[in-house]
Coordinates of C-alpha atoms in Angstrom, one line a residue:
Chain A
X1 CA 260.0 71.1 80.7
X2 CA 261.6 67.8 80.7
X3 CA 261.3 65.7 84.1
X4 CA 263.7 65.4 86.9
X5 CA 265.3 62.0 88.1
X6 CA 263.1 62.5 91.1
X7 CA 259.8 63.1 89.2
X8 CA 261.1 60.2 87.2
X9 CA 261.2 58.1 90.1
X10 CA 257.9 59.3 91.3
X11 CA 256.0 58.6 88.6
X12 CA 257.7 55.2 88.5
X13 CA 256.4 54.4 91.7
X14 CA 252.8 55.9 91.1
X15 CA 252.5 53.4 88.0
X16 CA 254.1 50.6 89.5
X17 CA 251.8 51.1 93.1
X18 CA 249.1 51.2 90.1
X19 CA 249.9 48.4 88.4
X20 CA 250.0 46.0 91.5
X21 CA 246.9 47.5 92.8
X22 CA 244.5 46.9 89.7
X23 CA 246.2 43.3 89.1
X24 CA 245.3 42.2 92.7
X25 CA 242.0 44.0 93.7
X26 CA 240.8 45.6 89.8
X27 CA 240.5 48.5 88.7
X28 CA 237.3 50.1 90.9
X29 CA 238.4 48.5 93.6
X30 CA 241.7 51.2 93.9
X31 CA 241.5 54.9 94.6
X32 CA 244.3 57.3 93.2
X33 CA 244.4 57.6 97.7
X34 CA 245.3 54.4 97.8
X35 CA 247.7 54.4 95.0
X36 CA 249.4 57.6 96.7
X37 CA 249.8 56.1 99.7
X38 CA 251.4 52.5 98.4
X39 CA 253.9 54.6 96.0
X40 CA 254.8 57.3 98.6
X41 CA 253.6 59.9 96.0
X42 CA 251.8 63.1 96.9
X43 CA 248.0 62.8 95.9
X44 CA 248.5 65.8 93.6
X45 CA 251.4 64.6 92.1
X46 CA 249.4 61.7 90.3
X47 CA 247.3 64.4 88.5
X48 CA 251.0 65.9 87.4
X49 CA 251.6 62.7 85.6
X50 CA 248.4 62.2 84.4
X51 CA 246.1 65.0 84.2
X52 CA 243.2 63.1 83.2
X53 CA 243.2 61.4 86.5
X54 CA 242.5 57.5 87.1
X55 CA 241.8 57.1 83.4
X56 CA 244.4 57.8 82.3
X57 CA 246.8 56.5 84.5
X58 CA 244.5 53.4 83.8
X59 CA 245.1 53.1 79.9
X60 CA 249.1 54.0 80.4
X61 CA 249.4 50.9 83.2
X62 CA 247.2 48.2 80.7
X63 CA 249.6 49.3 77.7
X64 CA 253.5 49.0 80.0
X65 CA 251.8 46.0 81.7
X66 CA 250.5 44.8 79.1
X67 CA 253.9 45.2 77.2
X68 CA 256.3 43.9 80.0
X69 CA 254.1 40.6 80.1
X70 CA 254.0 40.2 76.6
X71 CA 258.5 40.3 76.9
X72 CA 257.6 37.7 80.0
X73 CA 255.7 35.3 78.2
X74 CA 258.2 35.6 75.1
X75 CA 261.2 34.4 77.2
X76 CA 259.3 31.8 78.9
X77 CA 258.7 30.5 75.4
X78 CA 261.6 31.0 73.9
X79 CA 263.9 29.1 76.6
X80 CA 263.7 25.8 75.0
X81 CA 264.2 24.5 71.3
X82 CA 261.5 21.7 71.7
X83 CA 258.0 23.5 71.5
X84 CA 256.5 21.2 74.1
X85 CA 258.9 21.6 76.9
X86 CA 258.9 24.9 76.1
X87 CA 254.9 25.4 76.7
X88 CA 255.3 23.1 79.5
X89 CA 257.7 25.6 81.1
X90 CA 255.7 28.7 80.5
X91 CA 252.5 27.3 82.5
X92 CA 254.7 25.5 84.9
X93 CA 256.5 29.0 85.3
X94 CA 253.2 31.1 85.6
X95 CA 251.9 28.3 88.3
X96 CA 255.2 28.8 90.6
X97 CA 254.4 32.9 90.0
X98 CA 251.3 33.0 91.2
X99 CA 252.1 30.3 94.1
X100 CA 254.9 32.2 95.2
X101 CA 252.8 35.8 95.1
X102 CA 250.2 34.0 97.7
X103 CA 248.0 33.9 94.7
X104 CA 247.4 37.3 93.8
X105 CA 249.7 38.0 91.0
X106 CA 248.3 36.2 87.7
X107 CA 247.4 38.4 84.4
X108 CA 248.3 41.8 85.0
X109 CA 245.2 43.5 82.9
X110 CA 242.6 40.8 83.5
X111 CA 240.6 41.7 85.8
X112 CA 240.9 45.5 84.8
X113 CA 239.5 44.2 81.4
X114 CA 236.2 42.3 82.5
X115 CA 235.3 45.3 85.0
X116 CA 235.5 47.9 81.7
X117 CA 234.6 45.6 78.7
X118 CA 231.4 47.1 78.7
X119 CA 231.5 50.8 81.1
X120 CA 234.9 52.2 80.0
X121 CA 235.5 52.5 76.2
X122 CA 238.7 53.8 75.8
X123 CA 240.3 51.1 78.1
X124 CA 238.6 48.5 77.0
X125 CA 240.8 49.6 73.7
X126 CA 243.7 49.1 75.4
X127 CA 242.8 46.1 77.1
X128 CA 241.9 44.6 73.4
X129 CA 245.2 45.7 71.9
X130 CA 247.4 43.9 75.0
X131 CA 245.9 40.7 74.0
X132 CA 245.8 41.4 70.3
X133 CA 249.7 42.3 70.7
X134 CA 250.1 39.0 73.2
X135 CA 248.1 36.8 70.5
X136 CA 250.1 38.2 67.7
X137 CA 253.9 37.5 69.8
X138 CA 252.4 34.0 70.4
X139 CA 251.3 33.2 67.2
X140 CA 254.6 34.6 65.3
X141 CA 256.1 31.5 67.9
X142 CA 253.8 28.7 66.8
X143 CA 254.2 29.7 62.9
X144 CA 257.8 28.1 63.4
X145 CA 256.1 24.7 63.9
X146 CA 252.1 24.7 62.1
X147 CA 250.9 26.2 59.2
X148 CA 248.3 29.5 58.7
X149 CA 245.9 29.4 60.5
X150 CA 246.7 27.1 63.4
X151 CA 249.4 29.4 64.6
X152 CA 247.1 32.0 65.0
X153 CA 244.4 29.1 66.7
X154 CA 247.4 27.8 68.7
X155 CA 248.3 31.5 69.8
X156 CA 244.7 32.1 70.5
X157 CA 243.7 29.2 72.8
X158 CA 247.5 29.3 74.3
X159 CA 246.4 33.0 75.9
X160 CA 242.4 31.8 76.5
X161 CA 243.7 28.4 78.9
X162 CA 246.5 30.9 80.2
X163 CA 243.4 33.5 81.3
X164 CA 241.4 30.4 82.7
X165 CA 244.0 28.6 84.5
X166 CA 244.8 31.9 86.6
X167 CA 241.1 32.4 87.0
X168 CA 240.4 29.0 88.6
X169 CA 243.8 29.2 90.5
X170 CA 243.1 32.0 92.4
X171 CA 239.6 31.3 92.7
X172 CA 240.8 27.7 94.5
X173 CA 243.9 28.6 96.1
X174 CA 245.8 26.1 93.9
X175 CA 248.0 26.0 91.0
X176 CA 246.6 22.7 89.8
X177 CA 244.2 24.5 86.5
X178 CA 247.8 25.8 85.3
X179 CA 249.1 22.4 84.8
X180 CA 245.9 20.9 83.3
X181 CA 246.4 23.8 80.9
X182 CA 250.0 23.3 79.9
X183 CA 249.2 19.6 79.5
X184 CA 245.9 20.6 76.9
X185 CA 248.0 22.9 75.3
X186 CA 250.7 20.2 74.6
X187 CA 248.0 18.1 73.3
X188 CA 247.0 20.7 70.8
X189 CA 249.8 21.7 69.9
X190 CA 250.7 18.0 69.0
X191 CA 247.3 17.4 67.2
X192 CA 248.2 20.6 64.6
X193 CA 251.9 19.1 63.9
X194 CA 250.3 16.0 63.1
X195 CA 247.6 17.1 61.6
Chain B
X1 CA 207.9 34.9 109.6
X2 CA 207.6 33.6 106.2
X3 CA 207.8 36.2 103.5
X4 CA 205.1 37.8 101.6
X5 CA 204.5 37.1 98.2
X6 CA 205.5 41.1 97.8
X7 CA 208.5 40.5 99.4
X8 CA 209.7 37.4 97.5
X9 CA 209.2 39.5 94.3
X10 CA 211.3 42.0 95.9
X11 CA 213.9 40.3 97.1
X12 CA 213.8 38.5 93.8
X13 CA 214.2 41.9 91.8
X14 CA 217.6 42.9 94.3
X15 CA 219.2 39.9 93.5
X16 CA 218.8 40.1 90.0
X17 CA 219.5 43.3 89.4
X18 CA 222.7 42.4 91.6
X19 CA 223.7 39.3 89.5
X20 CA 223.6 41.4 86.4
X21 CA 225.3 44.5 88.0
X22 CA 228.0 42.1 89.4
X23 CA 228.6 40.0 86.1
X24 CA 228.3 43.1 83.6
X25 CA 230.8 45.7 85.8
X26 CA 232.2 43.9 88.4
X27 CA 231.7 44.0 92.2
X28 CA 233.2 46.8 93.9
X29 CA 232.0 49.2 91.0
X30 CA 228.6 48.6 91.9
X31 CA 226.6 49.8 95.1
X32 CA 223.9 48.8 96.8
X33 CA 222.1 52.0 96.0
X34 CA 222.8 51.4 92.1
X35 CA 220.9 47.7 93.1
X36 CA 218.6 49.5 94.8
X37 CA 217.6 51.9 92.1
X38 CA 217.5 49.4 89.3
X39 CA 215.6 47.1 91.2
X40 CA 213.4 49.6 92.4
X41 CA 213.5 47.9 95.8
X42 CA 213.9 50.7 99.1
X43 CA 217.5 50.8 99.9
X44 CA 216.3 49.3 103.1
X45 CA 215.2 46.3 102.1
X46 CA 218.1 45.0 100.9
X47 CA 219.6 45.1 104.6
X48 CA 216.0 43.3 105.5
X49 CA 217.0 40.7 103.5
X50 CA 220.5 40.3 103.2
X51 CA 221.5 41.8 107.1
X52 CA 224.9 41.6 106.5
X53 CA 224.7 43.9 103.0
X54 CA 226.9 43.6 100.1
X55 CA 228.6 40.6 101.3
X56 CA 225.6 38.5 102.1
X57 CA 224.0 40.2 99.0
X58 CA 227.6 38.8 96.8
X59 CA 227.8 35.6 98.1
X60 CA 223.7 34.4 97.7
X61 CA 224.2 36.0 94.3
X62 CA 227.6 33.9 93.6
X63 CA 226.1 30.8 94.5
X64 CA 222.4 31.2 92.9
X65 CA 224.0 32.3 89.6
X66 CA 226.5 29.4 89.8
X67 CA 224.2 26.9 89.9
X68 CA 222.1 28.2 87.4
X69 CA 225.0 28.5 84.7
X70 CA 225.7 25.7 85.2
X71 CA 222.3 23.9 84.6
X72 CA 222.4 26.2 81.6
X73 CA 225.8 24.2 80.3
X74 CA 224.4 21.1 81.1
X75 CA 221.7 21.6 79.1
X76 CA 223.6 22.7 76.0
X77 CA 226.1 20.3 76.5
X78 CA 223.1 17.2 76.6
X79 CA 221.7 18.6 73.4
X80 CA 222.9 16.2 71.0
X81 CA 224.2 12.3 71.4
X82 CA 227.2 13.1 69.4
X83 CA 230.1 15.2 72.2
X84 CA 231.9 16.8 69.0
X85 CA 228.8 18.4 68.1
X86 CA 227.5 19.4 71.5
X87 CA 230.9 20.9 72.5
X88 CA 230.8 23.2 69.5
X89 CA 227.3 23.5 70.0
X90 CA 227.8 24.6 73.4
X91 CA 230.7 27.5 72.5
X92 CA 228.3 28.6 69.7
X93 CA 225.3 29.2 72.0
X94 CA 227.6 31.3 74.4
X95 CA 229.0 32.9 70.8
X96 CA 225.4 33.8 70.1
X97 CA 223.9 34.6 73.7
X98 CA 227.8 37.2 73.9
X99 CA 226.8 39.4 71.1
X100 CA 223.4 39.9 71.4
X101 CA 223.8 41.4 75.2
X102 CA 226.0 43.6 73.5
X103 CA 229.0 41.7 74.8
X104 CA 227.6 42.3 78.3
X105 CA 226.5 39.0 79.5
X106 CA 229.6 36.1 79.6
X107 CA 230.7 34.7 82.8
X108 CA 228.1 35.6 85.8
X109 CA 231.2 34.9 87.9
X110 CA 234.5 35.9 86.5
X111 CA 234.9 39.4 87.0
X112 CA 233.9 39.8 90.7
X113 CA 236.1 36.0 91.3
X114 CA 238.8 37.5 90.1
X115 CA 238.4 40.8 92.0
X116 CA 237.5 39.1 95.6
X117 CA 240.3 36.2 95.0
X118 CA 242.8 38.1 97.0
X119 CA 240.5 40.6 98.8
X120 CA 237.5 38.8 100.5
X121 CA 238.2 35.3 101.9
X122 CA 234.3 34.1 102.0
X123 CA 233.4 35.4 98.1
X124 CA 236.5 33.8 97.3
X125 CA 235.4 30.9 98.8
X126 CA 232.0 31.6 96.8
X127 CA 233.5 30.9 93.6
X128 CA 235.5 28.3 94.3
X129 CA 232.4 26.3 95.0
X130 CA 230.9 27.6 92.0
X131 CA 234.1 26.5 89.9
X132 CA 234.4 22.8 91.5
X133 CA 231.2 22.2 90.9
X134 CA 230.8 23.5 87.3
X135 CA 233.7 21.0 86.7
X136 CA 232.5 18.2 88.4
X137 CA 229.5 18.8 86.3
X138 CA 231.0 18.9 82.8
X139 CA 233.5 15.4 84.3
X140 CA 230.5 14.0 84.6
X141 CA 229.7 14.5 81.1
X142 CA 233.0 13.9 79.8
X143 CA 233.0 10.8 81.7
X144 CA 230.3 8.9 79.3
X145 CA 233.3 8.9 76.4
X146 CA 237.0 9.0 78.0
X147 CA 238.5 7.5 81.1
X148 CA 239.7 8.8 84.3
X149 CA 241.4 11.0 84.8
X150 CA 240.8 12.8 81.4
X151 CA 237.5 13.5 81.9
X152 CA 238.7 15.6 84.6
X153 CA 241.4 17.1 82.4
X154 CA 238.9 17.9 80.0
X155 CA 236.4 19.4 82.2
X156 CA 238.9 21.4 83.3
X157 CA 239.7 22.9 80.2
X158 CA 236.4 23.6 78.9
X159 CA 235.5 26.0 81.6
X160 CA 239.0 27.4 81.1
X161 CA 239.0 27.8 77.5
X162 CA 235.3 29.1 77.7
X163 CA 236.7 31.5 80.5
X164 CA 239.4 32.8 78.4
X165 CA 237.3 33.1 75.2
X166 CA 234.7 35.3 77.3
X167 CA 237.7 37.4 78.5
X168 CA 238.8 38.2 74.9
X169 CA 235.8 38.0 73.3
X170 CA 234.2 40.4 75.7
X171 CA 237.5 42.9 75.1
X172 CA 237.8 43.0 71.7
X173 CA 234.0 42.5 71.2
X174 CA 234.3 40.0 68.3
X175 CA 232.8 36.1 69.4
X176 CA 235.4 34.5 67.1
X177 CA 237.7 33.3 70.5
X178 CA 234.7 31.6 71.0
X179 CA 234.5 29.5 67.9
X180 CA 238.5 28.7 68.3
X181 CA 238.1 28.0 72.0
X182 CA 234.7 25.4 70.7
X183 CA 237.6 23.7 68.2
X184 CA 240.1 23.7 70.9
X185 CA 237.9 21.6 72.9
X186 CA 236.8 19.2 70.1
X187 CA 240.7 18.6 69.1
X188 CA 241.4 17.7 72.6
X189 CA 237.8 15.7 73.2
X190 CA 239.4 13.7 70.1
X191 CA 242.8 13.4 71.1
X192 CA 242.0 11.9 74.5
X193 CA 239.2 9.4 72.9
X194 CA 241.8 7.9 70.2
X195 CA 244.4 8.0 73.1

């Protein structure tokens, strides 16, 4: 039986109450009560959408966050024709984000990913196939300027000072890391055209 | 009263048992009766020491495994008179010491930072401390081969890029972020010295 606009609109809510719940707090942190209550949803309704519960409702918000920020980071980097402004942009973007959410919203599947790297197997999957997907977007960018394989190095640290920035940002109140980190990331980037 | 000798080794066990809880699966996943149990301490006696519970419990354990990590990076990093070779060195070690906990053991801070960041003003504040100081730490080092304020910059970027390498090493299970995150760091060590 195919949804209803309503259910639509329900379950649109459940994922997006989700989604902003396990970005903030993490992922043990939020009860499916909690989630019900930000979305407006009935608590049974969640297991209507996702019969295996929390799980799965955890695996189907890391893959469409996962996904959305992936489209995010793309534009960011693709709204310049010189590759340094452009990076410049992205971090300088991602600091006025997270400044402007009161620090809370950085990576949306970070924290979710250290609390299950080692007690939750199947989203640990998913977690490792967002940033396999974000490294591959990234690196398909870089391989218009550098070689095989600093694209894919490029790519790699480009997501790794990305993740640390937002970690010591929220940790100090301060968008200061996500600056440092553009900066290092022009710096590399230069080092590999040169090189 | 001073504490017993019995009770030091107690209270030792808790807060061990808590640092690795709180660094493997995060800090709102684990109780203080899972501490309790792997400890083997009464339940009770983690309220005898740490009166206010799981907070007082988090933020001793923030701060006592903060200073030891970063003793432990100061130590790796003052392993060889050549920086190119301890910075590689350095991501190698935390390569090495990643896969053999099973990809358990990275940060002993990340995960619950990035849970508390927007939840719990004092184990924010926790980590914060724990950040600025692990940078001041590796500036300090930096600060033997480049001027200000890149040794700063640089400090910065090693416990970002070793933050991000953890996060994606630890979710894909595979050190090599680690290895790219060690050549990041030596590219940029360069850069700033020929600069």
């Amino acid at each position: 039986m195919p949804e209803t606009g309503q259910q639509v609109g329900t379950r649109q809510r459940v994922e997006d109450s989700a989604a902003l719940l396990f970005r903030r707090q993490g992922y043990a942190a939020t009860g499916l009560k909690q989630i019900a209550a930000e979305s407006g949803a009935a608590f049974g309704s969640i297991y209507h959408f996702f019969p295996g519960g929390k799980a799965d409702l955890g695996d189907h918000v890391v893959r469409r966050a996962g996904a959305a920020y992936r489209d995010l980071v793309a534009t960011a980097l693709g709204g310049d024709a010189d590759p340094e402004t452009a990076v410049l942009s992205m971090f300088d973007a991602a600091a006025r984000a997270l400044a402007e959410s009161d620090y809370a919203d950085a990576c949306p599947i970070a924290t979710l990913a250290l609390e299950v790297a080692s007690t939750d197997e199947r989203l640990r999957m998913a977690t490792e196939a967002v940033f396999a997907d974000w490294v591959d977007t990234a690196t398909a960018w870089f391989g218009q300027w550098v070689p095989r394989p600093a694209d894919r190095d490029l790519a790699t640290s480009l997501i790794m000072l990305l993740e640390g920035a937002f970690l010591l940002a929220r940790a100090a109140r301060d968008p200061g890391p996500l600056h440092i980190a553009g900066q290092s990331m022009v710096t590399l980037l230069r080092a590999h055209r040169s090189g």
